[in-house]
CSV table of C-alpha atoms and ligand atoms in Angstrom, one decimal:
chain,number,residue,atom,x,y,z
J,1,UNK,CA,9.6,9.4,10.9
J,2,UNK,CA,12.6,7.4,10.3
J,3,UNK,CA,13.1,4.6,7.5
J,4,UNK,CA,13.8,1.1,8.7
J,5,UNK,CA,14.3,-2.2,7.2
J,6,UNK,CA,10.7,-3.2,5.9
J,7,UNK,CA,11.5,-7.1,5.5
J,8,UNK,CA,12.9,-7.4,9.1
J,9,UNK,CA,10.0,-5.2,10.6
J,10,UNK,CA,7.6,-7.2,9.1
J,11,UNK,CA,9.0,-10.1,10.7
J,12,UNK,CA,8.9,-8.7,14.2
J,13,UNK,CA,5.3,-7.4,13.4
J,14,UNK,CA,4.2,-10.9,12.6
J,15,UNK,CA,5.7,-12.5,15.8
J,16,UNK,CA,3.6,-9.9,17.9
J,17,UNK,CA,0.6,-10.9,16.2
J,18,UNK,CA,1.2,-14.2,16.3
J,19,UNK,CA,2.0,-14.3,19.8
J,20,UNK,CA,5.1,-15.9,18.9
J,21,UNK,CA,7.7,-13.2,20.7
J,22,UNK,CA,11.1,-14.6,21.5
J,23,UNK,CA,12.7,-13.2,24.5
J,24,UNK,CA,16.1,-13.1,22.8
J,25,UNK,CA,17.0,-11.4,19.5
J,26,UNK,CA,20.0,-10.7,17.5
J,27,UNK,CA,20.0,-8.0,15.0
J,28,UNK,CA,22.8,-8.4,12.6
J,29,UNK,CA,24.2,-6.6,9.8
J,30,UNK,CA,26.9,-4.0,8.8
J,31,UNK,CA,27.5,-0.8,10.9
J,32,UNK,CA,25.2,2.0,10.6
J,33,UNK,CA,22.7,-0.1,8.8
J,34,UNK,CA,19.7,1.1,10.8
J,35,UNK,CA,19.9,-1.8,13.4
J,36,UNK,CA,19.4,0.6,16.5
J,37,UNK,CA,16.4,2.2,14.6
J,38,UNK,CA,14.7,-1.2,14.1
J,39,UNK,CA,15.2,-1.8,17.7
J,40,UNK,CA,13.6,1.3,18.8
J,41,UNK,CA,10.6,0.8,16.3
J,42,UNK,CA,10.1,-2.7,17.7
J,43,UNK,CA,10.0,-1.3,21.3
J,44,UNK,CA,7.3,1.2,20.1
J,45,UNK,CA,5.5,-1.5,18.5
J,46,UNK,CA,5.1,-3.4,21.6
J,47,UNK,CA,4.5,-0.3,24.1
J,48,UNK,CA,2.7,2.0,22.1
J,49,UNK,CA,-1.2,2.2,23.3
J,50,UNK,CA,-2.0,2.7,19.5
J,51,UNK,CA,-0.1,-0.5,18.4
J,52,UNK,CA,2.2,1.4,15.6
J,53,UNK,CA,5.6,2.4,15.1
J,54,UNK,CA,4.2,5.7,13.3
J,55,UNK,CA,2.0,6.6,16.3
J,56,UNK,CA,1.7,10.6,16.4
J,57,UNK,CA,2.5,10.7,19.9
J,58,UNK,CA,-0.7,12.3,20.8
J,59,UNK,CA,-1.3,13.3,24.5
J,60,UNK,CA,-3.0,9.8,24.6
J,61,UNK,CA,0.6,8.0,23.8
J,62,UNK,CA,2.5,8.4,27.0
J,63,UNK,CA,4.7,5.4,26.0
J,64,UNK,CA,5.8,6.4,22.5
J,65,UNK,CA,6.5,10.1,23.9
J,66,UNK,CA,8.7,8.5,26.6
J,67,UNK,CA,10.7,6.4,24.0
J,68,UNK,CA,11.3,9.5,21.8
J,69,UNK,CA,12.6,11.5,24.7
J,70,UNK,CA,14.9,8.7,25.8
J,71,UNK,CA,12.9,8.1,28.8
J,72,UNK,CA,10.8,5.3,29.0
J,73,UNK,CA,11.4,3.1,32.0
J,74,UNK,CA,11.2,-0.3,30.7
J,75,UNK,CA,13.4,0.5,27.4
J,76,UNK,CA,17.0,0.1,28.3
J,77,UNK,CA,19.8,0.6,25.7
J,78,UNK,CA,23.3,-0.1,27.1
J,79,UNK,CA,26.5,-0.3,25.3
J,80,UNK,CA,30.3,-0.6,26.2
J,81,UNK,CA,30.3,3.2,27.4
J,82,UNK,CA,27.1,2.9,29.9
J,83,UNK,CA,28.3,4.0,33.3
J,84,UNK,CA,27.5,1.2,35.6
J,85,UNK,CA,28.9,0.6,39.2
J,86,UNK,CA,32.1,-1.1,39.0
J,87,UNK,CA,33.3,0.2,35.6
J,88,UNK,CA,34.6,3.6,36.1
J,89,UNK,CA,37.2,3.9,33.6
J,90,UNK,CA,36.2,1.6,30.7
J,91,UNK,CA,39.6,2.1,28.5
J,92,UNK,CA,39.3,-1.3,27.2
J,93,UNK,CA,35.8,-0.5,25.5
J,94,UNK,CA,34.4,-4.0,26.2
J,95,UNK,CA,31.0,-4.7,27.7
J,96,UNK,CA,31.9,-6.2,31.3
J,97,UNK,CA,30.7,-8.3,34.0
J,98,UNK,CA,29.1,-5.3,35.8
J,99,UNK,CA,27.0,-4.3,32.7
J,100,UNK,CA,25.4,-7.6,32.6
J,101,UNK,CA,24.9,-7.6,36.5
J,102,UNK,CA,23.0,-4.2,36.2
J,103,UNK,CA,21.0,-5.7,33.1
J,104,UNK,CA,20.1,-8.6,35.3
J,105,UNK,CA,19.2,-6.7,38.3
J,106,UNK,CA,16.7,-4.2,36.4
J,107,UNK,CA,15.4,-7.4,34.8
J,108,UNK,CA,14.5,-9.1,38.1
J,109,UNK,CA,12.5,-5.7,38.9
J,110,UNK,CA,10.1,-6.3,36.1
J,111,UNK,CA,8.4,-3.9,33.8
J,112,UNK,CA,6.8,-0.7,35.5
J,113,UNK,CA,4.5,0.6,32.7
J,114,UNK,CA,4.2,-2.0,29.9
J,115,UNK,CA,3.8,-5.5,29.8
J,116,UNK,CA,7.5,-6.2,28.8
J,117,UNK,CA,11.0,-4.8,29.6
J,118,UNK,CA,13.4,-4.4,26.3
J,119,UNK,CA,17.0,-4.5,26.8
J,120,UNK,CA,19.1,-3.4,23.8
J,121,UNK,CA,22.7,-4.0,23.9
J,122,UNK,CA,24.4,-2.0,21.1
J,123,UNK,CA,27.7,-3.5,19.8
J,124,UNK,CA,27.1,-6.8,21.6
J,125,UNK,CA,30.3,-8.2,20.1
J,126,UNK,CA,32.2,-6.2,22.9
J,127,UNK,CA,30.8,-8.8,25.4
J,128,UNK,CA,34.0,-10.0,27.3
J,129,UNK,CA,34.1,-13.6,28.2
J,130,UNK,CA,33.1,-13.1,32.1
J,131,UNK,CA,30.1,-11.0,30.7
J,132,UNK,CA,29.2,-13.5,28.0
J,133,UNK,CA,29.2,-16.3,30.5
J,134,UNK,CA,27.2,-14.2,33.0
J,135,UNK,CA,24.6,-13.3,30.2
J,136,UNK,CA,24.3,-17.2,29.4
J,137,UNK,CA,23.5,-17.6,33.0
J,138,UNK,CA,20.7,-14.8,33.0
J,139,UNK,CA,19.4,-16.5,29.5
J,140,UNK,CA,18.7,-19.9,31.2
J,141,UNK,CA,16.4,-18.5,33.4
J,142,UNK,CA,15.0,-15.2,32.2
J,143,UNK,CA,13.3,-12.9,34.2
J,144,UNK,CA,9.6,-13.1,33.3
J,145,UNK,CA,8.8,-10.2,30.5
J,146,UNK,CA,12.1,-9.7,29.7
J,147,UNK,CA,13.2,-9.4,26.0
J,148,UNK,CA,17.0,-9.0,25.1
J,149,UNK,CA,17.9,-7.4,21.7
J,150,UNK,CA,21.6,-7.5,20.8
J,151,UNK,CA,23.0,-5.3,17.8
J,152,UNK,CA,25.9,-6.8,16.2
J,153,UNK,CA,28.2,-6.1,13.0
J,154,UNK,CA,29.6,-9.6,13.0
J,155,UNK,CA,27.8,-12.8,14.1
J,156,UNK,CA,31.1,-14.8,14.3
J,157,UNK,CA,32.3,-12.6,17.3
J,158,UNK,CA,29.3,-13.8,19.4
J,159,UNK,CA,29.7,-17.0,21.9
J,160,UNK,CA,28.0,-20.1,19.6
J,161,UNK,CA,26.2,-21.1,22.9
J,162,UNK,CA,24.6,-17.6,23.0
J,163,UNK,CA,23.9,-17.4,19.2
J,164,UNK,CA,22.1,-20.9,19.6
J,165,UNK,CA,19.4,-19.2,21.9
J,166,UNK,CA,18.6,-16.1,19.8
J,167,UNK,CA,16.3,-15.4,17.1
J,168,UNK,CA,18.7,-14.0,14.4
J,169,UNK,CA,17.4,-11.2,12.3
J,170,UNK,CA,19.8,-10.2,9.5
J,171,UNK,CA,19.3,-6.1,8.5
J,172,UNK,CA,20.6,-5.5,5.2
J,173,UNK,CA,21.6,-2.3,3.7
J,174,UNK,CA,18.9,-0.6,1.5
J,175,UNK,CA,18.6,0.6,-2.0
J,176,UNK,CA,19.7,3.9,-3.4
J,177,UNK,CA,16.3,4.5,-5.0
J,178,UNK,CA,14.4,3.9,-1.5
J,179,UNK,CA,17.3,6.1,0.4
J,180,UNK,CA,17.0,9.2,-2.2
J,181,UNK,CA,13.4,9.2,-2.0
J,182,UNK,CA,13.4,9.3,2.1
J,183,UNK,CA,16.0,12.2,1.9
J,184,UNK,CA,14.6,14.3,-0.4
J,185,UNK,CA,11.1,13.8,1.1
J,186,UNK,CA,12.4,14.4,4.8
J,187,UNK,CA,15.6,17.2,4.3
J,188,UNK,CA,15.7,20.2,2.2
J,189,UNK,CA,19.1,19.6,0.6
J,190,UNK,CA,20.1,20.6,-3.3
J,191,UNK,CA,20.2,17.4,-5.5
J,192,UNK,CA,24.0,17.5,-6.3
J,193,UNK,CA,24.3,17.3,-2.3
J,194,UNK,CA,22.1,14.4,-1.9
J,195,UNK,CA,23.8,12.6,-4.6
J,196,UNK,CA,27.1,13.0,-2.6
J,197,UNK,CA,25.4,11.7,0.5
J,198,UNK,CA,24.1,8.8,-1.3
J,199,UNK,CA,27.7,7.7,-2.6
J,200,UNK,CA,29.1,8.2,0.8
J,201,UNK,CA,26.5,6.4,3.0
J,202,UNK,CA,27.1,3.0,0.9
J,203,UNK,CA,23.5,2.1,1.5
J,204,UNK,CA,23.7,2.6,5.3
J,205,UNK,CA,20.7,4.8,6.5
J,206,UNK,CA,22.2,5.9,9.6
J,207,UNK,CA,25.1,7.6,7.7
J,208,UNK,CA,22.7,9.3,5.4
J,209,UNK,CA,20.4,10.7,8.0
J,210,UNK,CA,23.6,12.2,10.0
J,211,UNK,CA,24.7,13.6,6.8
J,212,UNK,CA,21.5,15.2,5.6
J,213,UNK,CA,20.7,16.6,9.3
J,214,UNK,CA,24.3,18.3,9.3
J,215,UNK,CA,25.7,18.6,5.6
J,216,UNK,CA,28.9,20.7,7.1
J,217,UNK,CA,29.9,16.9,8.0
J,218,UNK,CA,30.6,16.1,4.3
J,219,UNK,CA,33.5,18.5,4.7
J,220,UNK,CA,35.3,16.1,7.3
J,221,UNK,CA,34.8,13.2,4.7
J,222,UNK,CA,36.7,15.0,2.0
J,223,UNK,CA,39.5,15.9,4.6
J,224,UNK,CA,39.8,12.3,5.4
J,225,UNK,CA,40.0,11.6,1.7
J,226,UNK,CA,42.7,14.1,1.2
J,227,UNK,CA,44.8,12.4,3.9
J,228,UNK,CA,44.1,9.2,2.4
J,229,UNK,CA,45.3,9.9,-1.0
J,230,UNK,CA,48.5,12.0,0.7
J,231,UNK,CA,49.0,8.1,2.5
J,232,UNK,CA,48.7,6.4,-1.1
J,233,UNK,CA,51.2,8.9,-2.7
J,234,UNK,CA,53.6,8.9,-0.2
J,235,UNK,CA,56.9,6.5,-0.2
J,236,UNK,CA,58.0,4.3,2.1
J,237,UNK,CA,60.2,6.5,4.4
J,238,UNK,CA,56.9,9.0,4.6
J,239,UNK,CA,54.8,6.2,5.5
J,240,UNK,CA,56.9,5.3,8.4
J,241,UNK,CA,56.3,9.1,9.7
J,242,UNK,CA,52.6,8.4,8.8
J,243,UNK,CA,52.7,5.1,11.4
J,244,UNK,CA,54.3,7.3,14.1
J,245,UNK,CA,51.8,10.1,14.1
J,246,UNK,CA,48.9,7.4,13.7
J,247,UNK,CA,50.3,5.2,16.6
J,248,UNK,CA,50.6,8.7,18.9
J,249,UNK,CA,46.9,9.7,18.2
J,250,UNK,CA,45.8,6.1,18.8
J,251,UNK,CA,47.3,6.1,22.0
J,252,UNK,CA,45.1,8.9,22.9
J,253,UNK,CA,41.9,8.6,20.7
J,254,UNK,CA,41.3,5.2,19.5
J,255,UNK,CA,38.1,5.7,18.1
J,256,UNK,CA,39.1,8.8,15.7
J,257,UNK,CA,41.7,6.0,14.2
J,258,UNK,CA,39.2,3.5,13.6
J,259,UNK,CA,36.8,6.1,12.2
J,260,UNK,CA,39.7,7.1,9.6
J,261,UNK,CA,40.4,3.7,8.9
J,262,UNK,CA,37.0,2.9,8.4
J,263,UNK,CA,36.6,6.0,6.1
J,264,UNK,CA,39.4,4.9,4.0
J,265,UNK,CA,37.7,1.1,3.6
J,266,UNK,CA,34.4,3.1,2.5
J,267,UNK,CA,36.6,5.3,-0.2
J,268,UNK,CA,37.8,2.2,-1.7
J,269,UNK,CA,34.3,0.7,-1.8
J,270,UNK,CA,32.6,3.7,-3.4
J,271,UNK,CA,35.7,3.8,-6.1
J,272,UNK,CA,35.0,0.1,-6.7
J,273,UNK,CA,31.0,0.3,-6.9
J,274,UNK,CA,31.3,3.2,-9.2
J,275,UNK,CA,34.0,1.2,-11.6
J,276,UNK,CA,31.9,-2.0,-11.4
J,277,UNK,CA,28.8,-0.1,-11.9
J,278,UNK,CA,30.4,2.1,-14.7
J,279,UNK,CA,29.3,5.4,-13.0
J,280,UNK,CA,31.0,8.6,-13.6
J,281,UNK,CA,30.6,9.8,-10.4
J,282,UNK,CA,32.7,12.9,-10.0
J,283,UNK,CA,32.8,12.7,-6.4
J,284,UNK,CA,36.4,13.1,-5.9
J,285,UNK,CA,38.6,15.3,-8.4
J,286,UNK,CA,41.3,12.6,-8.0
J,287,UNK,CA,39.7,9.0,-8.2
J,288,UNK,CA,41.8,6.2,-6.5
J,289,UNK,CA,41.4,4.5,-10.1
J,290,UNK,CA,43.5,7.4,-11.5
J,291,UNK,CA,46.3,5.6,-9.7
J,292,UNK,CA,45.5,2.2,-8.7
J,293,UNK,CA,43.8,-1.0,-10.5
J,294,UNK,CA,40.9,-3.0,-9.1
J,295,UNK,CA,43.5,-5.4,-7.5
J,296,UNK,CA,45.4,-3.0,-5.7
J,297,UNK,CA,42.4,-1.1,-4.4
J,298,UNK,CA,41.0,-4.3,-3.2
J,299,UNK,CA,44.4,-5.0,-1.5
J,300,UNK,CA,43.9,-1.8,0.1
J,301,UNK,CA,40.7,-2.9,1.9
J,302,UNK,CA,41.9,-6.2,3.2
J,303,UNK,CA,44.9,-4.6,4.4
J,304,UNK,CA,43.0,-1.9,6.2
J,305,UNK,CA,40.7,-4.6,7.7
J,306,UNK,CA,43.6,-6.3,8.7
J,307,UNK,CA,45.0,-3.3,10.3
J,308,UNK,CA,41.7,-2.7,12.2
J,309,UNK,CA,41.8,-6.2,13.3
J,310,UNK,CA,45.0,-6.0,14.7
J,311,UNK,CA,44.7,-3.2,16.2
J,312,UNK,CA,41.3,-4.5,18.1
J,313,UNK,CA,43.4,-7.4,19.2
J,314,UNK,CA,45.9,-4.9,21.0
J,315,UNK,CA,48.9,-5.6,19.0
J,316,UNK,CA,51.5,-2.8,19.2
J,317,UNK,CA,50.0,0.1,17.1
J,318,UNK,CA,53.5,1.5,15.7
J,319,UNK,CA,54.0,-2.1,14.4
J,320,UNK,CA,50.7,-2.6,13.4
J,321,UNK,CA,51.0,1.0,11.4
J,322,UNK,CA,54.5,0.2,9.8
J,323,UNK,CA,53.0,-3.1,8.5
J,324,UNK,CA,50.3,-1.4,6.8
J,325,UNK,CA,52.6,1.4,5.3
J,326,UNK,CA,54.7,-1.5,4.0
J,327,UNK,CA,52.1,-3.8,2.6
J,328,UNK,CA,49.8,-1.3,1.1
J,329,UNK,CA,50.7,-0.3,-2.6
J,330,UNK,CA,52.7,2.6,-3.3
J,331,UNK,CA,52.3,5.0,-6.0
J,332,UNK,CA,54.7,7.1,-8.1
J,333,UNK,CA,53.4,10.8,-7.8
J,334,UNK,CA,55.1,11.6,-11.2
J,335,UNK,CA,52.3,9.5,-12.9
J,336,UNK,CA,49.9,11.6,-11.5
J,337,UNK,CA,51.2,14.7,-12.8
J,338,UNK,CA,51.0,13.2,-16.4
J,339,UNK,CA,47.3,12.8,-16.2
Z,1,ZN,ZN1,2.3,5.3,20.4
């Protein structure tokens, strides 16, 4: 079983019970907070013969079995990477007109084995202008029995005209207590490792699940943290070398760089959380607070967010990383040796 946001689930459950289903939902909330889990539970709730998200997938419930296997005809999950005719080389990472045309085509066929056809569009903020307009048209005369479900981090990146037609459901992060209970009852992991997972996942259940299923992934977090420290303690000329390396890597693997920068933001957040909650976390041998104060760490977060947003709007990567290197606070290594 998977843990899902109970409050949001209740809203959906009631809308089915009260027969007031919307044909368009937007689930919004931070990355990895469980939007997709919730969307799949919603599909089960609608398709399951037993009408429960916790159906035991007995021989009699073909619907839940097919959903679990990722093969249900009436559940279509798409993102910018989904292969559709007309999008061969999708380097821009946008959701394009061809994706929406494919959705429209399948929607018009109607459901095969259920009352509804559900379309989950993961990362719907990546809809480009053309695709957004096509989707609006689709919403104006939605094919009967279709339910569209957008999963987005940030509502502000969706067309207001699209937003106004959706039922919006906010998915919040879950508490550390809930998460701890979930991990310890579902995975066989040492308590010290669970404590690390709790800190690294920052309330995001999808991250916690990923790290709990494969604890060797935690090493990758520590490696990224080491690179971050190296960056923090580098002087301006060393940072220009970093910028060179980062921009080269960015050209071949954008996502690796986005992942790295997002991890660095998370490390700052972890440090700030521990500081404000007065926790002695011992997650890292060298804490950011050994080098920087709260204002500087907050500046790190802002500057990293700015870097990501500039990269997403296709600014010259070398320039973006040069600016990042210049704007981020510099720490004198000599000070660290004195600790
Ligand atoms: Zn079922």
